[in-house]
XYZ file of C-alpha atoms in Angstrom:
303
model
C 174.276 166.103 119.267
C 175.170 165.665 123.122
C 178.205 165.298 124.628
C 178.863 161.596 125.009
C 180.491 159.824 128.193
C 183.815 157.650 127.746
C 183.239 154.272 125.983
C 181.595 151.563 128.356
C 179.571 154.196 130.330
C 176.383 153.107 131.717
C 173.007 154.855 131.252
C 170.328 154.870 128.368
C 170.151 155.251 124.804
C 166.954 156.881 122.863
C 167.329 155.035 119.328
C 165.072 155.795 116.670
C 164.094 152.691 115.624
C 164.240 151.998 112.118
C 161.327 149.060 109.905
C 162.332 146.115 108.960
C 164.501 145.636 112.225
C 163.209 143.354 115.586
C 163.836 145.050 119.410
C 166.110 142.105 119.429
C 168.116 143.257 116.189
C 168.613 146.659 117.947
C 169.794 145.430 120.734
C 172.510 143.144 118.826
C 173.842 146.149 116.976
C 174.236 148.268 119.607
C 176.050 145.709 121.918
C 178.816 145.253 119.084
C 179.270 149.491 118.759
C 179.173 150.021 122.916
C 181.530 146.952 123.099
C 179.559 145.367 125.691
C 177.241 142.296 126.079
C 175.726 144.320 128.891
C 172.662 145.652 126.586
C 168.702 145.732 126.660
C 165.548 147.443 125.663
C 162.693 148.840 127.332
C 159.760 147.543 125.359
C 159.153 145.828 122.149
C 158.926 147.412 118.529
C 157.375 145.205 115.856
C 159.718 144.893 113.256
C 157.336 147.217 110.975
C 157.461 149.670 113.802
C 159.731 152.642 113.695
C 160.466 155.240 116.695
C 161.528 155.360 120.156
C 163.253 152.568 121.447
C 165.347 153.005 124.498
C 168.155 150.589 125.152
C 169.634 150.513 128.437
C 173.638 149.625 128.543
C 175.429 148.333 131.509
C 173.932 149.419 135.429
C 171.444 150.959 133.394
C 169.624 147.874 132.081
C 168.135 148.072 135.805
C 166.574 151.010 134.742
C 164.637 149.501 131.850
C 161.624 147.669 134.033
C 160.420 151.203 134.987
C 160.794 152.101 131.233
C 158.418 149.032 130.355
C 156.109 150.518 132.396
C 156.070 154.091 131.529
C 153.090 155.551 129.448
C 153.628 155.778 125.589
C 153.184 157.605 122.783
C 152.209 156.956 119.152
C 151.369 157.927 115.826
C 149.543 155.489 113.650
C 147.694 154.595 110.385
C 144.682 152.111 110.380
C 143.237 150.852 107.184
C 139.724 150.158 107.569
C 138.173 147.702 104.947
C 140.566 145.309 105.644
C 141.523 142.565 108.389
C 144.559 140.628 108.150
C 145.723 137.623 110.546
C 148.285 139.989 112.607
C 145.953 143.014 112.821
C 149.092 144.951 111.400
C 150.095 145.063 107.000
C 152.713 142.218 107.984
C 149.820 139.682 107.663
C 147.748 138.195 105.008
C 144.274 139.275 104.231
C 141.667 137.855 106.112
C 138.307 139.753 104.981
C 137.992 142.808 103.112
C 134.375 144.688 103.339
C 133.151 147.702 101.495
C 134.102 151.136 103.425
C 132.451 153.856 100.832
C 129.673 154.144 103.455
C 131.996 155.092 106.325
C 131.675 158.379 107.467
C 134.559 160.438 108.777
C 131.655 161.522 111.854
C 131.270 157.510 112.452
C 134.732 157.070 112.564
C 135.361 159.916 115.274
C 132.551 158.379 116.723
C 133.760 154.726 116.774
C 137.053 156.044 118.842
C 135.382 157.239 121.542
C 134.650 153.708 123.225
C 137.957 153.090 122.826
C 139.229 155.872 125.044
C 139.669 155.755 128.666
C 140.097 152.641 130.509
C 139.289 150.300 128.211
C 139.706 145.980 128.358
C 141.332 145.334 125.378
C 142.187 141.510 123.544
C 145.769 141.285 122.783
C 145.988 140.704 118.971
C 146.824 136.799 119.246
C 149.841 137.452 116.702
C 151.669 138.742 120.738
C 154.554 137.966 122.661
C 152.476 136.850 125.691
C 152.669 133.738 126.781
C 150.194 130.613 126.746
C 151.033 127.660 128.639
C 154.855 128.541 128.519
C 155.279 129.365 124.230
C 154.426 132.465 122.624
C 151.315 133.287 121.013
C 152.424 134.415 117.568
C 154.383 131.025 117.604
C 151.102 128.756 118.023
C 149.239 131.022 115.471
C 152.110 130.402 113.106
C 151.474 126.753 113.799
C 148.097 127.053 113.005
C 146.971 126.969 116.312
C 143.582 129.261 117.447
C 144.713 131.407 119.893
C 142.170 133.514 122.435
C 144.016 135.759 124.730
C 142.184 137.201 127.862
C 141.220 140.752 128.028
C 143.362 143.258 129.741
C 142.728 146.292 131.604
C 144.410 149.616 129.515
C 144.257 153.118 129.177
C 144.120 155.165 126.631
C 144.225 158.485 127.393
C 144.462 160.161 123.709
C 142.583 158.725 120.637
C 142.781 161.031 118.212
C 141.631 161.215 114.520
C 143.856 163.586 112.518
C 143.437 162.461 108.833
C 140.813 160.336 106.673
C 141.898 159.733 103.274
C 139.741 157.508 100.950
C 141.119 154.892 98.510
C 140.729 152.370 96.430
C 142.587 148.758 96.664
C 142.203 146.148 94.436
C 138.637 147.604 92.980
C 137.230 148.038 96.989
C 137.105 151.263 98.921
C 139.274 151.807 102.172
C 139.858 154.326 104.158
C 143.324 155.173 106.044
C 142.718 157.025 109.191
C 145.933 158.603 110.761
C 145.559 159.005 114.881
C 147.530 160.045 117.490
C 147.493 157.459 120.847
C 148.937 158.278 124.538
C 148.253 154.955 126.208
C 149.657 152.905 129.093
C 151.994 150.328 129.073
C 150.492 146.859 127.673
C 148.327 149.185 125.085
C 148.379 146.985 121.506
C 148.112 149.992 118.902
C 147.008 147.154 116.638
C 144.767 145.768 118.941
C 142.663 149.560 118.582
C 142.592 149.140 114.974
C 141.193 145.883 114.740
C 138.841 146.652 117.554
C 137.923 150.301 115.534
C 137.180 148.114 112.361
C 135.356 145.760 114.136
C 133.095 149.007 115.529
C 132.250 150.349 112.528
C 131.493 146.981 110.403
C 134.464 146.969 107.682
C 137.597 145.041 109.606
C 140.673 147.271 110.056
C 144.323 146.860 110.618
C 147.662 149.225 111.238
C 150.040 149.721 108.071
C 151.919 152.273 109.393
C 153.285 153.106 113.095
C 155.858 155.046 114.683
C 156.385 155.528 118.646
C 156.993 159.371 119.189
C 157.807 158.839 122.968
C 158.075 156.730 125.737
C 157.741 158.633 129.229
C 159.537 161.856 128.834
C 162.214 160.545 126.274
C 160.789 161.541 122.531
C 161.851 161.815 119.232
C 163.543 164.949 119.238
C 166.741 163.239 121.312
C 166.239 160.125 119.528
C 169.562 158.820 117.902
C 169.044 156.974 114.307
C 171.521 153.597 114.103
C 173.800 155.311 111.572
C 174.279 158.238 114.131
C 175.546 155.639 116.569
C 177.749 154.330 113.791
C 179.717 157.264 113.734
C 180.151 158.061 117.177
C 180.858 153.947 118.344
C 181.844 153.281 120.878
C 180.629 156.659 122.493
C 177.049 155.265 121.673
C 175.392 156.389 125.387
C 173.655 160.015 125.015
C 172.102 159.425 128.367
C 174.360 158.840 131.257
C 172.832 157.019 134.206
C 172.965 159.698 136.591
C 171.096 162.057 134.007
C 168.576 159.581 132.887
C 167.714 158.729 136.431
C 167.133 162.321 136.868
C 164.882 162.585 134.237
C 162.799 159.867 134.553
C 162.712 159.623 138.776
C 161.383 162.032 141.163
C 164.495 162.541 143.504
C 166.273 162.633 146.813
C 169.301 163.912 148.219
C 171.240 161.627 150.672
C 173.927 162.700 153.350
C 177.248 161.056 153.140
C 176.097 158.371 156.018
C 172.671 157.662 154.054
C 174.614 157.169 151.369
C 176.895 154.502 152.716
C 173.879 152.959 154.092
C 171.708 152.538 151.147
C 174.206 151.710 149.249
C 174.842 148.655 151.239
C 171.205 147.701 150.994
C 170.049 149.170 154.120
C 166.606 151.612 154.628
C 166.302 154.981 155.462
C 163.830 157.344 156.868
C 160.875 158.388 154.934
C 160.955 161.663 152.988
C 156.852 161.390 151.963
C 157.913 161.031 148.514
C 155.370 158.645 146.372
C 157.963 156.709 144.912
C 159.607 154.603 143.505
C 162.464 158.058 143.484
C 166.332 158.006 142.872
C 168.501 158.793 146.009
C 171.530 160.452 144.814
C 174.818 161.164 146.847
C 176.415 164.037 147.758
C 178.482 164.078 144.767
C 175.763 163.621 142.750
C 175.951 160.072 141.713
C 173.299 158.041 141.562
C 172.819 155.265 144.237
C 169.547 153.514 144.393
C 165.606 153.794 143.306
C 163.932 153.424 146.451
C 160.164 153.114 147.453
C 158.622 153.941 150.841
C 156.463 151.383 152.884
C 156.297 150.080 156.343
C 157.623 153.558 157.866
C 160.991 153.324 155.768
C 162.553 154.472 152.382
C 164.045 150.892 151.130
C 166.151 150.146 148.087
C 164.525 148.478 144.834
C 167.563 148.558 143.246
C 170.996 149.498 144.541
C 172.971 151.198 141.316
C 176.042 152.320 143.279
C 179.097 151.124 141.764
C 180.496 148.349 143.994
């Protein structure tokens, strides 16, 4: 396991996100073991969902817009032969359809649309908004909900496994795939939109996000983990995280003291947004270059 920092450090934690648990529920737990109220996440898990979650504690909680935004990773099972209300196996049955006929060359087939840059329908069981309350709330109200399409990309679509079954006397098939999308990508959105393809309905029973930008699995951290090692609970320190996920910049000791009071500096032709570090090697500030200067988004230099 790494080395942890000294209780009430700030930088990022890669959970592994167990089912059965909201974002939200994560994010309560880990602000009672890090002893701090200072605690968020960088994009949603359905409670069903297990995998990479990354929780940002103190200064580091800046961090976590550019984690919402970073590309994502996931392994998935769809169930075609079925639709349900939430696209996903939290929902009831809405239609079931015959999928004997389904071959495993149609199904390859039917992903192939789906690939790219695609404009995808939020499943209307989403945390987006509609005239100021959630969508899943007015669907639970019985409301009909139609979201607007949104530009995605999904850059892997991958059929691994088919296996055929049988539930409740009608044949389904449970395709598991492998899905490198953008930010705002609904996994169950693909499912219902695969089922929808190929004539049967479809929904996800079974997901798990592998990665999230460069942080994966293989330095996630399960809950219990972070039991043990409480209040110690931050495996990335902000400094290293920043390195990791930024491209990055070096800054002299008087660019230093001037970005960390806000002010610009000269261009270094670096697409940003980039960290600017200081000559001790703390981090100060992610910075972005436009109008002929390197200017702060965030200043992260401890005041």
């Amino acid at each position: 396991m790494p080395v942890n920092p000294p209780a009430g450090a700030d930088g990022l934690i890669v959970v592994d996100k167990p089912g059965g648990m909201t974002s939200h529920d994560v994010v309560a737990r880990i602000r009672r073991l890090a002893r701090t109220r200072r605690v968020g996440h960088g994009g949603t898990l359905d409670p069903m969902a297990t995998g990479v979650l990354i929780i940002g504690v103190g200064r580091a909680t800046r961090l976590l817009t550019y984690v919402i935004g970073a590309g994502k990773s996931y392994a998935a099972t769809i169930r075609l032969g079925q639709s349900t209300v939430t696209d996903d196996a939290e929902g009831d049955v809405t239609a079931t359809a015959d999928a004997a006929g389904v071959t495993e060359e149609a199904v390859r087939s039917a992903v192939v649309p789906l690939t790219g840059e695609i404009d995808q329908v939020p499943s209307a069981v989403s945390a987006i908004k509609v005239d100021g309350q959630r969508a899943y709330k007015r669907v639970r109200d019985g409301e009909a909900v139609e979201l607007a399409a949104r530009r995605v990309t999904v850059s892997r679509f991958d059929v691994l496994d088919i296996r055929r079954e049988t539930v409740d006397g009608a044949a389904v098939l449970d395709v598991d795939v492998a899905v490198d999308c953008s930010s705002g990508t609904y996994i169950r959105a693909l499912a219902r939109d695969l089922g929808a393809a190929l004539g049967v309905g479809g929904h996800l029973t079974a997901l798990r996000r592998t990665a999230v930008g460069e942080f994966t699995l293989a330095e996630a951290l399960t809950l219990s983990t972070l039991e043990e090692v409480a209040p110690e609970v931050v495996n990335l320190p902000l400094d290293v995280a920043a390195r990791r996920f930024f491209p990055q910049r070096q800054a002299s000791a008087d660019e230093a003291k001037v970005l960390s009071h806000g002010g610009p500096l000269d261009p270094a032709g670096i697409v940003g947004p980039y960290a600017v570090f200081g000559p001790e090697g703390g981090l100060i500030a992610v910075v972005s270059e436009r109008g002929g200067r390197a200017r702060a988004e965030i200043v992260l230099a401890p005041a």
